[in-house]
PDB file of C-alpha atoms in Angstrom:
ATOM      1  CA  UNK A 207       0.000   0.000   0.000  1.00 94.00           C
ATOM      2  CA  UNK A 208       1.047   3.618  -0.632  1.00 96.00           C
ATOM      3  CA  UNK A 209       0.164   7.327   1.119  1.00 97.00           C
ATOM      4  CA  UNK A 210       0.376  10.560   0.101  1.00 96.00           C
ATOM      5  CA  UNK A 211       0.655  13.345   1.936  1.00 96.00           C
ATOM      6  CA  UNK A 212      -0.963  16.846   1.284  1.00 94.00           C
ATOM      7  CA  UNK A 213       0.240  19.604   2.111  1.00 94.00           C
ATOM      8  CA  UNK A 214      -1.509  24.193   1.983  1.00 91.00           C
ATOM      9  CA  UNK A 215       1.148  24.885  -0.517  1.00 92.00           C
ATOM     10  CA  UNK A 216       3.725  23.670  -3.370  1.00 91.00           C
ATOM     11  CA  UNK A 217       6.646  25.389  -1.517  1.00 93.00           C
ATOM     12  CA  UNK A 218       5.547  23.118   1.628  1.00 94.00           C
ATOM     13  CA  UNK A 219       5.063  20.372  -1.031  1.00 95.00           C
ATOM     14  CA  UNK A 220       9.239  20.728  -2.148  1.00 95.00           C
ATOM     15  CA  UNK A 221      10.264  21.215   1.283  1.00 95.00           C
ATOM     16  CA  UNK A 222       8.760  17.835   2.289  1.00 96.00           C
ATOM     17  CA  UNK A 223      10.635  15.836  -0.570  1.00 97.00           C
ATOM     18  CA  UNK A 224      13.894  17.586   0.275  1.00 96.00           C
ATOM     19  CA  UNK A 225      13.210  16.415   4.015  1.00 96.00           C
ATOM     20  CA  UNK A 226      12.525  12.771   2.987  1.00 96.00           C
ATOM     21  CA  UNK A 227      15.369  12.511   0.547  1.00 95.00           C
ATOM     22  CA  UNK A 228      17.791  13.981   2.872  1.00 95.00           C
ATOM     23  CA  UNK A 229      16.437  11.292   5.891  1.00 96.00           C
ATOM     24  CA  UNK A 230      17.137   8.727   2.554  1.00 96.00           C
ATOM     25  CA  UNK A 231      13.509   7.408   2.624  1.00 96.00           C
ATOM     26  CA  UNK A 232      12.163   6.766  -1.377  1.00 95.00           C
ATOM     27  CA  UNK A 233       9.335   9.673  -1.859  1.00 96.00           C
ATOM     28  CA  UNK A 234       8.165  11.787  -4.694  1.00 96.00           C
ATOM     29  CA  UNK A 235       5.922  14.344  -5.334  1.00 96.00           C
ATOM     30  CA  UNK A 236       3.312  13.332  -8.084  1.00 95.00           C
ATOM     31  CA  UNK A 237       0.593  15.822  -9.156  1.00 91.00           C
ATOM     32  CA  UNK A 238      -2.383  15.301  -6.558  1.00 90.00           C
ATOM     33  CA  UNK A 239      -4.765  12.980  -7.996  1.00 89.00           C
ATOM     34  CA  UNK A 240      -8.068  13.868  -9.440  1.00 83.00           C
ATOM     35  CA  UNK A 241      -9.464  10.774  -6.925  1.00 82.00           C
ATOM     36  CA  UNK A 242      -8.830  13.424  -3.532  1.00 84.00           C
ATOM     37  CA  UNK A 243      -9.372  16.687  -5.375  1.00 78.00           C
ATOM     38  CA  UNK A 244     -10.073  18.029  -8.813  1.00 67.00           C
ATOM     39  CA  UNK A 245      -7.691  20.818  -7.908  1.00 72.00           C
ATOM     40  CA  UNK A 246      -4.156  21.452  -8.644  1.00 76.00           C
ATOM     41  CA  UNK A 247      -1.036  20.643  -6.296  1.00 88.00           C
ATOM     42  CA  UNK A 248       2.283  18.465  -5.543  1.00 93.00           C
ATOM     43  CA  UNK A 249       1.475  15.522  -3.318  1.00 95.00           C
ATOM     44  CA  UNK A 250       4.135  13.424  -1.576  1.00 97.00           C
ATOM     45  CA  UNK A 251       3.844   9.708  -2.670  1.00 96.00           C
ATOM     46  CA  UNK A 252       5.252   7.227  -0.424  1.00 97.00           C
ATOM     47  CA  UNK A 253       5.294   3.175   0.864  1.00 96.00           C
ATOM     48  CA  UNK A 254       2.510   3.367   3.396  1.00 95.00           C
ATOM     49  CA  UNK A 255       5.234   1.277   5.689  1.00 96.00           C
ATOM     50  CA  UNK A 256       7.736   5.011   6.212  1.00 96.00           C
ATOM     51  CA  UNK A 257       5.096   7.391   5.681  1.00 95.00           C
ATOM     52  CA  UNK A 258       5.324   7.044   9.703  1.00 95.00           C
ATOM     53  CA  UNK A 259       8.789   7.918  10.009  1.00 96.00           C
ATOM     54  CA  UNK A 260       8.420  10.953   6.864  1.00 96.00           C
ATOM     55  CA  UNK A 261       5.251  12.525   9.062  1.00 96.00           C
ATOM     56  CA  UNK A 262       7.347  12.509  11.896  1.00 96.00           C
ATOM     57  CA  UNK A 263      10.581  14.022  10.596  1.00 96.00           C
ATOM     58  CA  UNK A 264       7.790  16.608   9.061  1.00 96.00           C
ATOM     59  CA  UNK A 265       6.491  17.179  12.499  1.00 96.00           C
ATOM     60  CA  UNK A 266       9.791  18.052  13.566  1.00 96.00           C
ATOM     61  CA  UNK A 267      10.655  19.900  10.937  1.00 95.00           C
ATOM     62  CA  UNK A 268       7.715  22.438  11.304  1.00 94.00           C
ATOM     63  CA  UNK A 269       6.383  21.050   8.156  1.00 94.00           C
ATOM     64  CA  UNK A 270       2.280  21.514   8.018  1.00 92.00           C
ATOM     65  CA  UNK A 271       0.628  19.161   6.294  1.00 93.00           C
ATOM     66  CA  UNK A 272      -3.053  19.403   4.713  1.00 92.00           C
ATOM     67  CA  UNK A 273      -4.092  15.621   4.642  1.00 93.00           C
ATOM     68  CA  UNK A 274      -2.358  11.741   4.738  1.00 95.00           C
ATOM     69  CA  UNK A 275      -4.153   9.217   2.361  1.00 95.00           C
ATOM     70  CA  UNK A 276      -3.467   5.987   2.166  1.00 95.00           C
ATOM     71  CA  UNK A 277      -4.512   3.293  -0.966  1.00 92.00           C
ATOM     72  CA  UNK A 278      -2.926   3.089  -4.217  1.00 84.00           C
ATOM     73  CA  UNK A 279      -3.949   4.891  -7.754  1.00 75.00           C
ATOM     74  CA  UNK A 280      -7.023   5.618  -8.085  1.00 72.00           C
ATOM     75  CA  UNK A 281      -9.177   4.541  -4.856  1.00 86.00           C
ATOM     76  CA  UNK A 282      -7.694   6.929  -1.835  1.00 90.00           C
ATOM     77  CA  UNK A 283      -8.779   7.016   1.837  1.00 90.00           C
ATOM     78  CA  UNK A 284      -8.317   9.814   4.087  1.00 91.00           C
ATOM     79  CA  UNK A 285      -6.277   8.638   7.381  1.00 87.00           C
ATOM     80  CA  UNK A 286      -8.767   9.104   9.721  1.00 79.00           C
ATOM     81  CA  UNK A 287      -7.322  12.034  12.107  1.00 75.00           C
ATOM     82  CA  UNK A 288      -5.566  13.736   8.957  1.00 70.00           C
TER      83      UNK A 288
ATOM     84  CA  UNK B 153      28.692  -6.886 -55.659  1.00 61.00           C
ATOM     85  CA  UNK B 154      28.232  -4.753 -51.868  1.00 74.00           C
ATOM     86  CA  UNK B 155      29.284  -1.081 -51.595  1.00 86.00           C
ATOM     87  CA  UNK B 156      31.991  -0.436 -48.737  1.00 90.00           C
ATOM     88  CA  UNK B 157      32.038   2.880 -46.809  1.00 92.00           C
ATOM     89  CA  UNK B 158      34.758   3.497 -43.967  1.00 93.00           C
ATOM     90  CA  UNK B 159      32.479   5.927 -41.702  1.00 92.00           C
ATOM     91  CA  UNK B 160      35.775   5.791 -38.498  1.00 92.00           C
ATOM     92  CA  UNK B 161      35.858   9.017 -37.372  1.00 88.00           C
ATOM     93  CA  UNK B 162      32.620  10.750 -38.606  1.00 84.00           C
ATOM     94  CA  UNK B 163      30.587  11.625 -35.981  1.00 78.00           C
ATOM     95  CA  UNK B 164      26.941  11.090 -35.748  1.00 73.00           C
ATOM     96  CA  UNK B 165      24.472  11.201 -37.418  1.00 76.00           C
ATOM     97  CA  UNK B 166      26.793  11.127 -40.771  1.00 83.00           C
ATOM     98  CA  UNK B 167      27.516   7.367 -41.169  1.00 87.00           C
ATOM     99  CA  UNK B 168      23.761   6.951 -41.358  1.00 86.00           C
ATOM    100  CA  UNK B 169      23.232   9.792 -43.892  1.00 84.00           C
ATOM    101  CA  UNK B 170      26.351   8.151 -46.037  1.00 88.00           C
ATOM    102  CA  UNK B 171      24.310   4.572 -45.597  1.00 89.00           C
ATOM    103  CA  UNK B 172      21.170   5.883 -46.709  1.00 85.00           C
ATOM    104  CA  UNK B 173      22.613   7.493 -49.911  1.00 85.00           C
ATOM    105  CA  UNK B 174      24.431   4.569 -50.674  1.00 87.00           C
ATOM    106  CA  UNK B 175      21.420   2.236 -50.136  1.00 85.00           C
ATOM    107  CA  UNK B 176      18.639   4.621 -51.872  1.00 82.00           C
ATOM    108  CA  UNK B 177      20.948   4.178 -55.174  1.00 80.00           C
ATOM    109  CA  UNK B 178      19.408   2.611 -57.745  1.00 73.00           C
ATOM    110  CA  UNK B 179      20.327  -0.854 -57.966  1.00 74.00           C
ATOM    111  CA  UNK B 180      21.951  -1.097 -54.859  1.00 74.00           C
ATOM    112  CA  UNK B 181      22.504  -4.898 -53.294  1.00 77.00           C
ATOM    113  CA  UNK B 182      24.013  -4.663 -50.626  1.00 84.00           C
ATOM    114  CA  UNK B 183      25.941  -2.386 -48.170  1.00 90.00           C
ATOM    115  CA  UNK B 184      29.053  -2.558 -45.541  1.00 92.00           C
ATOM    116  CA  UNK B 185      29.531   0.695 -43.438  1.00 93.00           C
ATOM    117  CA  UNK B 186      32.619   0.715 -40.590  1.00 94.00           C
ATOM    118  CA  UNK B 187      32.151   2.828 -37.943  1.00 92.00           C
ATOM    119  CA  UNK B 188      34.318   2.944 -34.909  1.00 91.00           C
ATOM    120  CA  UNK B 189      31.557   3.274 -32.209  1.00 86.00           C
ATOM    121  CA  UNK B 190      28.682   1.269 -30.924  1.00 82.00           C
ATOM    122  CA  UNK B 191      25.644   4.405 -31.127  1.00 81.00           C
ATOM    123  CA  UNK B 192      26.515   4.561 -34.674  1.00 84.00           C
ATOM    124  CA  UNK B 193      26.799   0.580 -34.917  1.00 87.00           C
ATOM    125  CA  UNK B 194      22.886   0.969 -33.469  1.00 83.00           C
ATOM    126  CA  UNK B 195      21.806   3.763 -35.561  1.00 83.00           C
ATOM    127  CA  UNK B 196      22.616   2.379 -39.025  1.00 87.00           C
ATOM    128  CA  UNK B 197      21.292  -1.424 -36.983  1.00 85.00           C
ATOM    129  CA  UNK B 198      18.068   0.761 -36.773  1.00 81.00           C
ATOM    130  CA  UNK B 199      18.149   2.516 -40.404  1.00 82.00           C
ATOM    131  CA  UNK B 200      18.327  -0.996 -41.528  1.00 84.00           C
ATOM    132  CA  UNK B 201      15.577  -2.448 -40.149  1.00 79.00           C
ATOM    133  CA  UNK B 202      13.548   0.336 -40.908  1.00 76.00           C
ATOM    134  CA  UNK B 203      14.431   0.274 -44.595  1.00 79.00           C
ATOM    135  CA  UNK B 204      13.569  -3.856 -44.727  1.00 80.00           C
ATOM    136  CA  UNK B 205      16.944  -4.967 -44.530  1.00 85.00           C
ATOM    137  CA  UNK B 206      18.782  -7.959 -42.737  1.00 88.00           C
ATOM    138  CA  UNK B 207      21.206  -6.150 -40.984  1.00 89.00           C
ATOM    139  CA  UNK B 208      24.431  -7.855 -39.076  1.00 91.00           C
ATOM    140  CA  UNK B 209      26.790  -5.929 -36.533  1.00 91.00           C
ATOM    141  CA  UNK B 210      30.384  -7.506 -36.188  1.00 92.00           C
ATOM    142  CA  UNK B 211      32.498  -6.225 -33.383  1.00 90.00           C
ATOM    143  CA  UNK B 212      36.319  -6.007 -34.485  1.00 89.00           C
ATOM    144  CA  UNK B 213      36.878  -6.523 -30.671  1.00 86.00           C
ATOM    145  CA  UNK B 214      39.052  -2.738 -30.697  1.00 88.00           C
ATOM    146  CA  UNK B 215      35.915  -1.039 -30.727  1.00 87.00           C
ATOM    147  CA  UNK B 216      35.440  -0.801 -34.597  1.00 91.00           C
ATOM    148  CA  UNK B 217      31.912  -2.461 -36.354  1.00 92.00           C
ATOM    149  CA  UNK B 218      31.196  -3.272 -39.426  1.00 94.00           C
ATOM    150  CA  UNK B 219      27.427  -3.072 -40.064  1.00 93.00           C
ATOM    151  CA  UNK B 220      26.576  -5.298 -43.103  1.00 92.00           C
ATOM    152  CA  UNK B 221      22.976  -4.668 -44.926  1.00 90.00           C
ATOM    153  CA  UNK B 222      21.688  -7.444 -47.491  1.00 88.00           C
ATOM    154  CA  UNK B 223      18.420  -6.811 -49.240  1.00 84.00           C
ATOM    155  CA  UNK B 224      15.881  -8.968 -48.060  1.00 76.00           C
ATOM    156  CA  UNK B 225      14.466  -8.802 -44.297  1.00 63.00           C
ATOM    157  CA  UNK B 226      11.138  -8.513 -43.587  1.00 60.00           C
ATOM    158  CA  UNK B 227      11.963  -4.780 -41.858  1.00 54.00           C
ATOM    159  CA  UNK B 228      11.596  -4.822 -38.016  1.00 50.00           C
ATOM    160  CA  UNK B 229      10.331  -1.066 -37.722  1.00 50.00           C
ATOM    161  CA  UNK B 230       7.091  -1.690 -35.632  1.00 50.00           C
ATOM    162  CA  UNK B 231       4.204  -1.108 -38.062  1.00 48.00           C
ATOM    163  CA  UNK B 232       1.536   1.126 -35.748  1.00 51.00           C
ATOM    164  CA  UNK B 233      -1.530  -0.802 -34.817  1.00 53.00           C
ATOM    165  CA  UNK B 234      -3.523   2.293 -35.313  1.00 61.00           C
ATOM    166  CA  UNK B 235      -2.435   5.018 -38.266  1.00 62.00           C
ATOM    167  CA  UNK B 236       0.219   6.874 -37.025  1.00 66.00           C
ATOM    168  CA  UNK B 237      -1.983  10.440 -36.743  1.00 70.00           C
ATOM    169  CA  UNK B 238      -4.133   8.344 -34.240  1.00 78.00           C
ATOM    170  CA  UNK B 239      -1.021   8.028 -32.283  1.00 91.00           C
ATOM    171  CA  UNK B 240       1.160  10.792 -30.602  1.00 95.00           C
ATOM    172  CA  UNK B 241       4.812  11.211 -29.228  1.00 97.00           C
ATOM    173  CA  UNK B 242       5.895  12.944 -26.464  1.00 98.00           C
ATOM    174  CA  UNK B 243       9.182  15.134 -26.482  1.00 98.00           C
ATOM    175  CA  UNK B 244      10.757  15.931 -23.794  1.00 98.00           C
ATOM    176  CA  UNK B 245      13.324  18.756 -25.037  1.00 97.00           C
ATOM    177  CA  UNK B 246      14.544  19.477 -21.266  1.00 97.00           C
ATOM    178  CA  UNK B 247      14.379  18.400 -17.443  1.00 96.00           C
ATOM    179  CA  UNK B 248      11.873  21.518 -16.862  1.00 97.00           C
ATOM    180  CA  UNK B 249       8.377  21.954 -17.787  1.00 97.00           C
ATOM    181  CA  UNK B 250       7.871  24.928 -19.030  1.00 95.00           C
ATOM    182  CA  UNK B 251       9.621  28.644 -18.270  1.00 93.00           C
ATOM    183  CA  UNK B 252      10.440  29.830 -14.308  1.00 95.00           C
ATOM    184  CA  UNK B 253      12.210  28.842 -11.917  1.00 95.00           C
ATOM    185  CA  UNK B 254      14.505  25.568 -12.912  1.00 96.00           C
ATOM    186  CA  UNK B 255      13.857  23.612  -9.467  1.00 95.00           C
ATOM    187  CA  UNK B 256       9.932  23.740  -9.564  1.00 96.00           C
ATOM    188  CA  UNK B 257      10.311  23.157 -13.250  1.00 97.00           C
ATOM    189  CA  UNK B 258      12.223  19.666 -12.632  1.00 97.00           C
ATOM    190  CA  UNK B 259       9.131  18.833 -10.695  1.00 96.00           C
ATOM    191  CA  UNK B 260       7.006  19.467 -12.855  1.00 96.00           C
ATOM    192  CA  UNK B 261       8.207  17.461 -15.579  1.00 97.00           C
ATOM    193  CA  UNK B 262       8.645  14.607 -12.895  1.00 97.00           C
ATOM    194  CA  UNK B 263       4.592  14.987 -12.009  1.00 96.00           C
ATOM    195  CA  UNK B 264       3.791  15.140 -15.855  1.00 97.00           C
ATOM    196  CA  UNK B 265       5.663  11.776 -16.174  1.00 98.00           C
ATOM    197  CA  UNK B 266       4.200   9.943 -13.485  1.00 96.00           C
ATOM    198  CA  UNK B 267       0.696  11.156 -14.538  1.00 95.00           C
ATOM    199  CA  UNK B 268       1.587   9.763 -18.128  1.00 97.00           C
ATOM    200  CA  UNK B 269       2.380   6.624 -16.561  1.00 96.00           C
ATOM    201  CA  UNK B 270      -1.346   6.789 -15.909  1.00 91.00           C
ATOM    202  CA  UNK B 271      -3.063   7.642 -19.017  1.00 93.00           C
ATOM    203  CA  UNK B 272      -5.461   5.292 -20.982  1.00 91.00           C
ATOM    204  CA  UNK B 273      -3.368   6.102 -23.948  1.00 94.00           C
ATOM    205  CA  UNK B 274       0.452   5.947 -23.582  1.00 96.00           C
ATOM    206  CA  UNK B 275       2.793   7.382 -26.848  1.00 96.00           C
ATOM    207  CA  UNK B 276       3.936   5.391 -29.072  1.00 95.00           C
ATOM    208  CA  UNK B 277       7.254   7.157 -29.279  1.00 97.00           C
ATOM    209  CA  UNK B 278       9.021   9.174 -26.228  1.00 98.00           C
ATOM    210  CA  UNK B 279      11.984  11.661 -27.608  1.00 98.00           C
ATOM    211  CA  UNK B 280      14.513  12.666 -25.578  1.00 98.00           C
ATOM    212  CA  UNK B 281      16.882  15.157 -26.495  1.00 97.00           C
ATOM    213  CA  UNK B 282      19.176  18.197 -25.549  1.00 97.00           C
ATOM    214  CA  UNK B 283      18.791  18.288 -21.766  1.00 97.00           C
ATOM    215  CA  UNK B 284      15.787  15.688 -21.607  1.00 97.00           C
ATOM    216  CA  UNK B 285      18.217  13.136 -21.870  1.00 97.00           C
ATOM    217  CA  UNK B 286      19.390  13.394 -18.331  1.00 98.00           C
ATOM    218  CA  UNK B 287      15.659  12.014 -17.433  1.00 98.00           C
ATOM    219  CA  UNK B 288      17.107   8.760 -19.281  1.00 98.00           C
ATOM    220  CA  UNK B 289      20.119   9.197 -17.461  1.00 97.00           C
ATOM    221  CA  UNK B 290      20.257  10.732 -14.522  1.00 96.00           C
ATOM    222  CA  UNK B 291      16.909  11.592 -12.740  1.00 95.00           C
ATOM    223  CA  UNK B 292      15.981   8.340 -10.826  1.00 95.00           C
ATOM    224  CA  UNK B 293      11.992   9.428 -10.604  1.00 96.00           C
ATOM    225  CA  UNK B 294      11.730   9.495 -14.391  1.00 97.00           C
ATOM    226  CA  UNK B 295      13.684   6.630 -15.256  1.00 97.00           C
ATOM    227  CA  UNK B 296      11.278   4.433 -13.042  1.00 96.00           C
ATOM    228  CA  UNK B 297       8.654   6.179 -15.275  1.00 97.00           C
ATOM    229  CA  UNK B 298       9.989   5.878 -18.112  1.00 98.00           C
ATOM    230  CA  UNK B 299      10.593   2.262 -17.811  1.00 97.00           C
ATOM    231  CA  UNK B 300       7.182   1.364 -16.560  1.00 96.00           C
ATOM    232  CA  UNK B 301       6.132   3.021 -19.691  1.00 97.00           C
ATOM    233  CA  UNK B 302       8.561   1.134 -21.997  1.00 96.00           C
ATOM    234  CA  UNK B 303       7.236  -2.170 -20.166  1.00 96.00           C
ATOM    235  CA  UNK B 304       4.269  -1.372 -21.738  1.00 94.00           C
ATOM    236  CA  UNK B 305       5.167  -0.666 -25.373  1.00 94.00           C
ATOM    237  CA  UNK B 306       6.386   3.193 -25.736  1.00 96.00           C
ATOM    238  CA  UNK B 307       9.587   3.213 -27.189  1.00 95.00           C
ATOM    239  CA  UNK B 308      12.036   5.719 -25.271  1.00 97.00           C
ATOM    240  CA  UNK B 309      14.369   7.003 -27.413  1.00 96.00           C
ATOM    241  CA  UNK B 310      17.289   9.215 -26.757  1.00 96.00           C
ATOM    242  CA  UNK B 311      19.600  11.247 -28.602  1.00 94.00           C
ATOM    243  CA  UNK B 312      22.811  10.023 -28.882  1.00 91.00           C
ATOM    244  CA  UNK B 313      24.871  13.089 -29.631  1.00 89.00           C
ATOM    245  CA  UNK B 314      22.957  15.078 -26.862  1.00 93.00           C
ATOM    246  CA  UNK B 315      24.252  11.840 -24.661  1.00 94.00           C
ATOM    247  CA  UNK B 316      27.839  12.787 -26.161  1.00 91.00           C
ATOM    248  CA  UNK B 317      27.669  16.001 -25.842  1.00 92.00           C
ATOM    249  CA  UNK B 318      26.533  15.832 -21.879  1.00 94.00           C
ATOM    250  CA  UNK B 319      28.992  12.843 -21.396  1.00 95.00           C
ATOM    251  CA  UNK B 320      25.898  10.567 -20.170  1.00 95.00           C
ATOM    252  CA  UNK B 321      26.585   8.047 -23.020  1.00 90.00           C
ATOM    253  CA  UNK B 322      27.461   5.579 -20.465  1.00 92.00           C
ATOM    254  CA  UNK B 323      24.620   6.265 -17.986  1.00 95.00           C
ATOM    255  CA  UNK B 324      21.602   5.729 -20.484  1.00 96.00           C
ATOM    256  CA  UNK B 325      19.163   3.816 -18.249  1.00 96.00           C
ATOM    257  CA  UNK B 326      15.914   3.293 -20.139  1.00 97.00           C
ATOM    258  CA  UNK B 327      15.406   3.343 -23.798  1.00 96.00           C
ATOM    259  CA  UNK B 328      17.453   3.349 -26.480  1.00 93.00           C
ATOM    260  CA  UNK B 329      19.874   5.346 -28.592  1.00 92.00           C
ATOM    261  CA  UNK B 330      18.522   7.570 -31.925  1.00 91.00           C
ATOM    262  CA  UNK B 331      19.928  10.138 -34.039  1.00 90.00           C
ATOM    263  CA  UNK B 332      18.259  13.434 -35.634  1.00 90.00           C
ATOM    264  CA  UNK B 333      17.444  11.542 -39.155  1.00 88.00           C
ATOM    265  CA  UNK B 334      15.023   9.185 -36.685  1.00 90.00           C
ATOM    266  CA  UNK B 335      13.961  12.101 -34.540  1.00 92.00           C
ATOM    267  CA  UNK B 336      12.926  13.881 -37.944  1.00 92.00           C
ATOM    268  CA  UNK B 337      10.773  11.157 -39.366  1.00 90.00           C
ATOM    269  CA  UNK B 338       9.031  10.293 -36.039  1.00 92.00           C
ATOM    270  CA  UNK B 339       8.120  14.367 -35.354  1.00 94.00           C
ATOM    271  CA  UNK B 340       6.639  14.918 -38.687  1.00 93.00           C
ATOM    272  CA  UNK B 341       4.580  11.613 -38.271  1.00 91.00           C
ATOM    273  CA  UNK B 342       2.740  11.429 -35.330  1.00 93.00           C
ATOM    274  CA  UNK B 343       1.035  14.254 -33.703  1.00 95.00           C
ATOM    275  CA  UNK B 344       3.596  15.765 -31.230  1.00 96.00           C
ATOM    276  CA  UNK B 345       3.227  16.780 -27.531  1.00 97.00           C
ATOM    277  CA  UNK B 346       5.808  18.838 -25.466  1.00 96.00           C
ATOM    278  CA  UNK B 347       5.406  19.358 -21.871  1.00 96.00           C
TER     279      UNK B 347
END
């Protein structure tokens, strides 16, 4: 299973990448699927097993984030408490 | 009786435009062209088969080839399974998408490749060239892309003197190696996008 993570702004988006690069755990952003919103934005994509450990360095890093989903293309869940 | 041309030290793409001549001559049975690297070896491989003929590469073993063309092969270039204007390309002429600021550009073009990983209908042709070919090279996120596209039928395609001129000949991950004469006949037959 994958997550994304959403985040209020592309800038926030970048920073987030940079973060999980630097910590060496495989991310991306991907353009935010039409499936959570028809709007436009950089989502981080993720294994669902270290989006723990990327929402935590993002936590520390004063990151904000907008929303975690978990699923795989196409069919997306909100984490409940996102 | 086959023609003999020594291409060894013309650089790309002229050992193809000397083969084509030579085989568009009237009468013409047969052709041997010796090159001295292995993009050129694969370019006139590919100018073969896309002219219908059997085409053999010999290694000299001190990095010389001699490509030899005999009339007769069936002609490997894939014949579209729809007509070619139903089809489209994508080039990718950089590692940005669009004009602004370079770093927000890269991810752009990163997000349009993964979301063309996605599409109902993939290109038939991907075209990499000047700067595009580090994202056959270099960028890890479009490479994976790339591939999972060329898994399923596009053919990624880079230009090899862009790869010589950015030193990356040795780093090509995905795809293979074309040259401008290719890059011409595939832009002015499909429809063409560019992110």
């Amino acid at each position: 299973m994958q997550t994304l993570i959403s985040f209020h702004s592309t800038h926030a988006a970048m920073e987030a990448e940079l973060v999980g690069e630097e910590a060496g755990i495989p991310c991306r952003l991907v353009p935010l699927p039409p499936a959570i919103d028809a709007g436009c934005g950089l989502v981080l994509l993720c294994d669902s097993d270290v989006s723990g450990s990327i929402i935590g360095l993002l936590a520390a890093r004063h990151v904000p984030l907008d929303g975690v989903y978990d699923g795989r293309s196409g069919a997306w869940h909100r984490r409940t408490g996102s | 009786m086959s023609e003999l041309i020594d291409a060894r030290g013309l650089s790309c793409p002229t050992p193809v435009l000397m083969a084509k001549k030579a085989l568009a001559q009237e009468g013409a049975q047969g052709l041997q062209v010796l090159v001295d690297n292995e993009a050129a070896a694969e370019n006139l491989r590919a100018l073969g088969a896309s002219l219908g003929y059997e085409v053999q590469v010999a290694a000299d073993g001190s990095g010389g080839y001699t490509v030899s063309f005999a009339p007769g092969g069936q002609g490997t270039a894939p014949a579209p399974a729809r007509p070619a204007r139903e089809q489209y390309i994508v080039v990718l002429a950089g590692d940005e998408m669009g004009q602004g600021d370079p770093a927000f550009g890269r991810k752009l073009l990163e997000g349009y490749l993964y979301a063309l990983t996605e599409q109902d209908e993939l290109p038939a042709y991907i075209l990499c060239y000047n700067k595009g070919v580090y994202l056959t090279c270099v960028n890890e996120k479009s490479k994976t892309d790339l591939a999972k596209m060329e898994a399923k039928g596009v053919q990624v395609l880079s230009c090899g003197l862009c790869l010589d001129y950015y030193g990356l000949k040795e780093q090509l991950g995905v795809g293979q190696v074309t040259n401008m004469y290719r890059i011409c006949e595939l832009m002015r037959s499909y429809p063409v996008v560019r992110p």
